[in-house]
XYZ file of C-alpha atoms in Angstrom:
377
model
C 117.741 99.147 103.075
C 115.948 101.986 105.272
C 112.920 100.868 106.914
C 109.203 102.855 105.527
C 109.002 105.934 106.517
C 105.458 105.353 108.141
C 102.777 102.333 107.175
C 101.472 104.110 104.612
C 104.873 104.016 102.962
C 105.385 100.556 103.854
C 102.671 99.459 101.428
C 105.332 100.319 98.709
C 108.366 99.040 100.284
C 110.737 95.786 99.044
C 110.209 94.696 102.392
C 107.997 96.264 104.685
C 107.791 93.038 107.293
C 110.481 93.584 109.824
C 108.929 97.586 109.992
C 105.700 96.272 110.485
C 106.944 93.516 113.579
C 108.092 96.980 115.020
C 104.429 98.528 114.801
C 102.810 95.268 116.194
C 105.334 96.309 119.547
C 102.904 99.403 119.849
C 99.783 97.030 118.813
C 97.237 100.709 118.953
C 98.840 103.577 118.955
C 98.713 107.368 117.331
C 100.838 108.336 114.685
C 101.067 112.004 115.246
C 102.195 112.557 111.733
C 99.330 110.720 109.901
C 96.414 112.175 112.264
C 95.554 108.377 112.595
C 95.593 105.830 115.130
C 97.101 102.605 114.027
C 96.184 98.986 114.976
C 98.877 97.133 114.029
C 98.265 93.671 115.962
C 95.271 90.719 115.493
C 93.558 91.712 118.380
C 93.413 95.742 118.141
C 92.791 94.992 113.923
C 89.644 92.674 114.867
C 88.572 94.928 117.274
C 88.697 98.065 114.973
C 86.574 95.963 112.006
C 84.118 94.614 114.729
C 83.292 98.125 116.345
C 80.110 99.539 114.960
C 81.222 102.763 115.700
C 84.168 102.460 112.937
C 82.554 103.507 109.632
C 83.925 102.699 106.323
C 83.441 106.712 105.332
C 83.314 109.828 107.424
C 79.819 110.438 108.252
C 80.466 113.816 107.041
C 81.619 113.001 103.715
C 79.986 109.483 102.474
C 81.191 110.334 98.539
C 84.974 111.168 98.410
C 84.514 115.558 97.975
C 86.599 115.776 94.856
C 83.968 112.775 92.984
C 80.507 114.690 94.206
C 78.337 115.219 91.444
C 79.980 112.689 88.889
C 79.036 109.481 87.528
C 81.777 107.816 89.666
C 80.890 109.586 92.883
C 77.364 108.398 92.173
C 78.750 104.566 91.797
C 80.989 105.121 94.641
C 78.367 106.375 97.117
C 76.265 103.142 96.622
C 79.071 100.524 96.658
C 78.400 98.200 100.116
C 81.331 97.911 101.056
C 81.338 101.904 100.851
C 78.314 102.293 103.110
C 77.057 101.581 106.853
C 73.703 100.728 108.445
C 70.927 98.782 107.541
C 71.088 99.585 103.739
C 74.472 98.251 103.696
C 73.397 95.017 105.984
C 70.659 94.182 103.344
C 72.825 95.035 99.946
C 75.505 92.625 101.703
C 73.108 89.773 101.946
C 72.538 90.204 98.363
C 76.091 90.461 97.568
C 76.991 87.446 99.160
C 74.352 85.209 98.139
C 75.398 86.153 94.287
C 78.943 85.230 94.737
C 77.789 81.758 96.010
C 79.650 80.582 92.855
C 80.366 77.025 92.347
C 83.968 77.132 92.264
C 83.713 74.536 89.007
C 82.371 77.560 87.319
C 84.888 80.078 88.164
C 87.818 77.834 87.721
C 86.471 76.824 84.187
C 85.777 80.967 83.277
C 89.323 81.874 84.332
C 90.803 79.081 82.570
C 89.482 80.582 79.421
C 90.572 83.897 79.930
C 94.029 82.649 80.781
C 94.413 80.627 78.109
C 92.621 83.969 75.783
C 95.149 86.320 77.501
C 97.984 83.942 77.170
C 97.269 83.594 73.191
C 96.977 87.309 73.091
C 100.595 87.558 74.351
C 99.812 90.263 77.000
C 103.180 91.191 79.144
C 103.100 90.026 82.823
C 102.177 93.400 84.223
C 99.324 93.384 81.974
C 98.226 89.625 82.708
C 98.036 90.748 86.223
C 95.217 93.431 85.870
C 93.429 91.832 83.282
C 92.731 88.287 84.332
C 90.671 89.438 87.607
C 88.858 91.736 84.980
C 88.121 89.721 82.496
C 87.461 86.808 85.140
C 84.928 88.600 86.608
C 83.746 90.703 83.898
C 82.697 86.932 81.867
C 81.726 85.672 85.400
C 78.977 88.929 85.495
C 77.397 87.909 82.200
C 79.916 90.349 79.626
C 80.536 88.697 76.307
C 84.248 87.736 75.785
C 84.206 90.428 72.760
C 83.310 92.993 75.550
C 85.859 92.477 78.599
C 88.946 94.185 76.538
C 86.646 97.682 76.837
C 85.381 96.566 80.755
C 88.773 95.986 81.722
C 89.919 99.695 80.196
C 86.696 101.535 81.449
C 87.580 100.047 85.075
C 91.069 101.330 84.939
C 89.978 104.728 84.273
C 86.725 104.293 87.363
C 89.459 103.053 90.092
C 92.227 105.950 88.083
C 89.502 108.481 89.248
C 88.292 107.148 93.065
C 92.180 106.757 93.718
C 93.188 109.843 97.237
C 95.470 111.708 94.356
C 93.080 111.374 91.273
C 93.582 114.717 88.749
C 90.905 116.541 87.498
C 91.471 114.634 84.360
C 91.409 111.146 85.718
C 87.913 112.402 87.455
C 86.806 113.444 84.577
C 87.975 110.079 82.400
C 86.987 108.204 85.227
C 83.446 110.446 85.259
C 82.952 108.982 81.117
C 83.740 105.529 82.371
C 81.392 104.956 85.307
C 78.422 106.163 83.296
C 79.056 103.576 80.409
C 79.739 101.064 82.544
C 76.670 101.382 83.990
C 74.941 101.312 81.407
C 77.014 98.426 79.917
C 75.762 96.820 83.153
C 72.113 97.206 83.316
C 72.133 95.931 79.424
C 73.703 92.732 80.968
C 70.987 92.220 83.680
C 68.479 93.004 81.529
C 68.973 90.417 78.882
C 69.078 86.466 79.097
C 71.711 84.467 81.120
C 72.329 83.459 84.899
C 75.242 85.543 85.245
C 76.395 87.403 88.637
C 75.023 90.247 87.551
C 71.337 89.114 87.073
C 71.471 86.528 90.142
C 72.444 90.115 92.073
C 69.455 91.501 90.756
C 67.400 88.211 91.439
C 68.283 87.841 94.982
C 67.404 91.507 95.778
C 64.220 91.468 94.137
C 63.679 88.268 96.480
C 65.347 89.858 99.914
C 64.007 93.709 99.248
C 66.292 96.365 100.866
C 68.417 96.796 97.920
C 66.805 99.206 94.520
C 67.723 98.649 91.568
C 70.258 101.233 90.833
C 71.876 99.995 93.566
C 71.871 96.451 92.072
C 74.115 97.912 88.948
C 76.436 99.992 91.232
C 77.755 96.889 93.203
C 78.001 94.728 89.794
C 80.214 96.966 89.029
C 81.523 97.108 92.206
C 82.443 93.372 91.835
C 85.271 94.369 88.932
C 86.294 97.482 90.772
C 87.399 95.310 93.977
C 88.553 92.787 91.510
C 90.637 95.012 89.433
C 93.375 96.243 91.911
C 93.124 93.551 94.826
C 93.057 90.836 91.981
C 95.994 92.200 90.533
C 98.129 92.637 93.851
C 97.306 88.754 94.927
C 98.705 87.348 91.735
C 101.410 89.731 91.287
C 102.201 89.024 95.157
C 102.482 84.947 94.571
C 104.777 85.621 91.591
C 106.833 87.542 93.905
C 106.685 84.783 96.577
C 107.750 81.829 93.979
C 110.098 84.291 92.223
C 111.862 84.587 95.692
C 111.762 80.312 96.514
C 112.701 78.801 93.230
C 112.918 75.193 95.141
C 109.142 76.061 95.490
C 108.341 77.441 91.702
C 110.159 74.006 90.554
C 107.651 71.927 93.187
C 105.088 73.665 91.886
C 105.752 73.249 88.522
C 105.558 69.193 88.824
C 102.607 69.400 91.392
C 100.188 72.029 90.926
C 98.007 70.630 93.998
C 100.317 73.046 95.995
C 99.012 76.359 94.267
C 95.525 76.430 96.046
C 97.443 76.593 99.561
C 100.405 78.709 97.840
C 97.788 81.401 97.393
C 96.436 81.007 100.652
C 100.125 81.773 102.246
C 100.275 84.447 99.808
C 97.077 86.148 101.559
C 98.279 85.861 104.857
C 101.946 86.365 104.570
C 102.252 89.142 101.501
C 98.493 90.167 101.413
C 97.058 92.511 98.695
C 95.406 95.246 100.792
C 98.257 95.872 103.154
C 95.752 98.192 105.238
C 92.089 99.483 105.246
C 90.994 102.707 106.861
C 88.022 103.426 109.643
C 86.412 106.487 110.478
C 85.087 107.318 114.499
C 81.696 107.956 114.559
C 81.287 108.505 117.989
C 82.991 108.183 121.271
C 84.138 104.870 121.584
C 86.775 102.737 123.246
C 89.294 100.059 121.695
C 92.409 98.296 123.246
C 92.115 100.447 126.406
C 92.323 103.745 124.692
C 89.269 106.578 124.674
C 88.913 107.146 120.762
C 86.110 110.988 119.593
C 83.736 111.486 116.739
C 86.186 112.301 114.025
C 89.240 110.017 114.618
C 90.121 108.112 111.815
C 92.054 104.272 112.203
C 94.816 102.530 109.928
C 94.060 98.809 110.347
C 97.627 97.583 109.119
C 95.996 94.245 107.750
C 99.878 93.071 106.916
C 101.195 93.559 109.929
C 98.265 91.442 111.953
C 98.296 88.928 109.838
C 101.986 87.933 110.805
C 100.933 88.621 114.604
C 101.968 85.061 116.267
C 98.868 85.199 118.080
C 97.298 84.658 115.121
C 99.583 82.208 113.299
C 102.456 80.639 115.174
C 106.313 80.968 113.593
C 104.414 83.543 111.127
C 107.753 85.232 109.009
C 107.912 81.171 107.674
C 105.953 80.968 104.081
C 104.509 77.263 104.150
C 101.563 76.326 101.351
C 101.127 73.580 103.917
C 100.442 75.907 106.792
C 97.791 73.807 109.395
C 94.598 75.930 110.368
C 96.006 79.463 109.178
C 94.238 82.012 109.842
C 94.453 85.403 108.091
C 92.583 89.120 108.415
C 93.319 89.513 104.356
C 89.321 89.778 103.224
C 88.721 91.612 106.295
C 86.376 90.902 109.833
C 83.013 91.627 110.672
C 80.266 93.392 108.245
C 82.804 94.585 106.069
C 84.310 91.207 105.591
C 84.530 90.220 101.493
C 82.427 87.765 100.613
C 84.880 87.114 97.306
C 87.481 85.584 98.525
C 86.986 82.154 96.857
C 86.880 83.972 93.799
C 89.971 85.995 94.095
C 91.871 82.948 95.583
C 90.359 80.932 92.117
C 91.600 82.827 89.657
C 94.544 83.826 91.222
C 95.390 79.784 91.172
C 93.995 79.770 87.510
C 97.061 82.532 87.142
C 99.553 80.991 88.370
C 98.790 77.533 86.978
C 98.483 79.248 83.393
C 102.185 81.290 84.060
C 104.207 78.262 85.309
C 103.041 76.627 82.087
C 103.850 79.837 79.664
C 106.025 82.333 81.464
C 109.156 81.689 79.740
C 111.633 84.082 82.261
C 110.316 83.892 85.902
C 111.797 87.156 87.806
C 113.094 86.606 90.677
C 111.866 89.768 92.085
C 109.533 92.675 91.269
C 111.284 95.984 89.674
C 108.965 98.071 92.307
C 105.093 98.574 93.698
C 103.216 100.745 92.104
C 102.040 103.667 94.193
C 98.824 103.343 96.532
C 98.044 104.165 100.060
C 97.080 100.524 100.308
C 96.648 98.013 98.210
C 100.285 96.331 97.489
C 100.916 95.768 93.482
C 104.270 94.707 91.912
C 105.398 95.740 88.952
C 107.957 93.578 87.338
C 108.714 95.376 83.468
């Protein structure tokens, strides 16, 4: 098998692992053909993600050029984990304190929509992006006759944010971001306790957050969801489709899927990589980086760093004090990850009971600069 080309590549490749022990040899380095710097071990990733100087967008170009003007630019631009600065410090607060979801309550909500999805007989590949969606979608306050049209309008909002979107997928994905905002602010305007009012409550309470902004990053909760959600689940059917000793253990013990998908984030993570943009002069790992550089923080590749978790190519649910760089470091860090590890346990549990030919490996990845999905029709 030929190695990735590069580590954007590698986020599509059958096995991008023993490329990406090769990058952590040159832990920070510039890849002359990208026009990036790459931090490929713990220490240079953490240090990327901590520097304040590394910006999520290029201060030149906060809205993606291509979405200016649209409904989905407009969402996009107001997303926190899309912006920097004190704006972004108080909408994370917010964020935060609205996921603070008893995990009762999430297991229970993706438990239904399992066990709806299952009934509805939806194909694995189609399981995989709608169970995050609906998960969250219910979890936001949606009425179960709703998700089916969330989970489609998201597809067409992440379709149109995507590096290589068309003019049609911008323009789909244009349609899509307006109705779901206004889908949205009919949800946090009516009765419930939902995430999408407590979002709403807790800003009103903490200020620093309007409320436009308040409906951008409810929606932002399914558009993280929708992809990410996707490529953990898809990733642990992988990793049991590859140990079938391990699919039969968990079969007769479910106890082990909570630490399963734990593994899974550290050892075959979701978002293989996440980019950072210079804003000024700086310095990280010994090396002098200018305004305008841009970093690849090859999340996959740090996560297997043996700094970080000793004997790290071995997959073990039972893995003591692991320690992973998955939902990211510093103020960009997720504050969903108990979510995304819930229902991605919910997901598992519900396909061990009803998926009736486990493959034992996917057909491909679907194409992205970054976030690793298998596809398995």
């Amino acid at each position: 098998m030929q190695p990735p080309c590069d580590p954007v590549a590698a986020v599509t490749h059958p096995d991008p692992y023993p490329y990406y022990a090769g990058l952590r040899r040159r832990p920070f380095q510039h890849d002359e053909a990208l026009g990036l710097w790459v931090a490929a071990d713990a220490e240079a990733a953490a240090a990327v993600l901590a520097n304040p100087a590394c910006r999520v967008r290029p201060p030149a170009e906060p809205i993606p050029r291509p979405l200016l003007g649209s409904a989905v630019g407009d969402l996009f631009g107001r997303l926190v984990r899309m912006t920097d600065g004190d704006a972004q410090a108080y909408a994370k607060r917010a964020v935060a304190a609205a996921l603070d979801v008893p995990p009762e309550i999430v297991l229970a909500e993706a438990r239904r929509r399992a066990a709806a999805l299952a009934d509805n007989r939806a194909g694995l590949d189609a399981f995989l992006f709608a169970l995050p969606t609906h998960v969250v979608g219910a979890l936001l306050g949606f009425a179960a006759n709703r998700l089916p049209e969330v989970a489609d309008r998201m597809r067409d909002v992440v379709a149109a944010i995507a590096p290589d979107a068309t003019f049609e997928e911008i323009r789909r994905g244009h349609e899509a971001a307006a109705r779901m905002v206004a889908l949205t602010e009919t949800v946090i305007g009516s009765a419930g306790d939902g995430l999408a009012r407590r979002l709403r409550d807790v800003a009103e309470r903490e200020g620093g957050i309007d409320p436009v902004a308040v409906t951008a990053n409810a929606v932002g909760f399914l558009f993280q969801a929708r992809d990410a959600g996707a490529g953990l689940l898809g990733n642990a059917v992988a990793a049991l489709g590859a140990r079938p000793e391990l699919r039969r253990k968990a079969m007769s013990d479910r106890g082990l899927l909570p630490g399963l998908v734990q593994e899974v984030l550290r050892c075959d993570p979701p978002a293989q990589n996440t980019r950072r943009f210079v804003a000024e002069d700086t310095e990280i790992a010994g090396r002098t980086l200018r305004a305008g550089d841009a970093v690849l923080v090859v999340l996959a590749a740090a996560n297997r760093d043996p700094a970080l978790n000793p004997d790290p190519d071995r997959f073990d649910p039972a893995r003591p004090d692991r320690r992973s760089l998955s939902f990211g470091h510093g103020r960009h860090a997720c504050p969903g990850d108990a979510i995304a590890a819930a229902i991605a346990e919910v997901g598992l549990d519900a396909l061990l009971d009803r998926l009736p030919d486990w493959p034992e490996r996917p057909a491909g990845y679907r194409p992205s600069p970054n976030i690793r999905i298998p596809r398995f029709s």
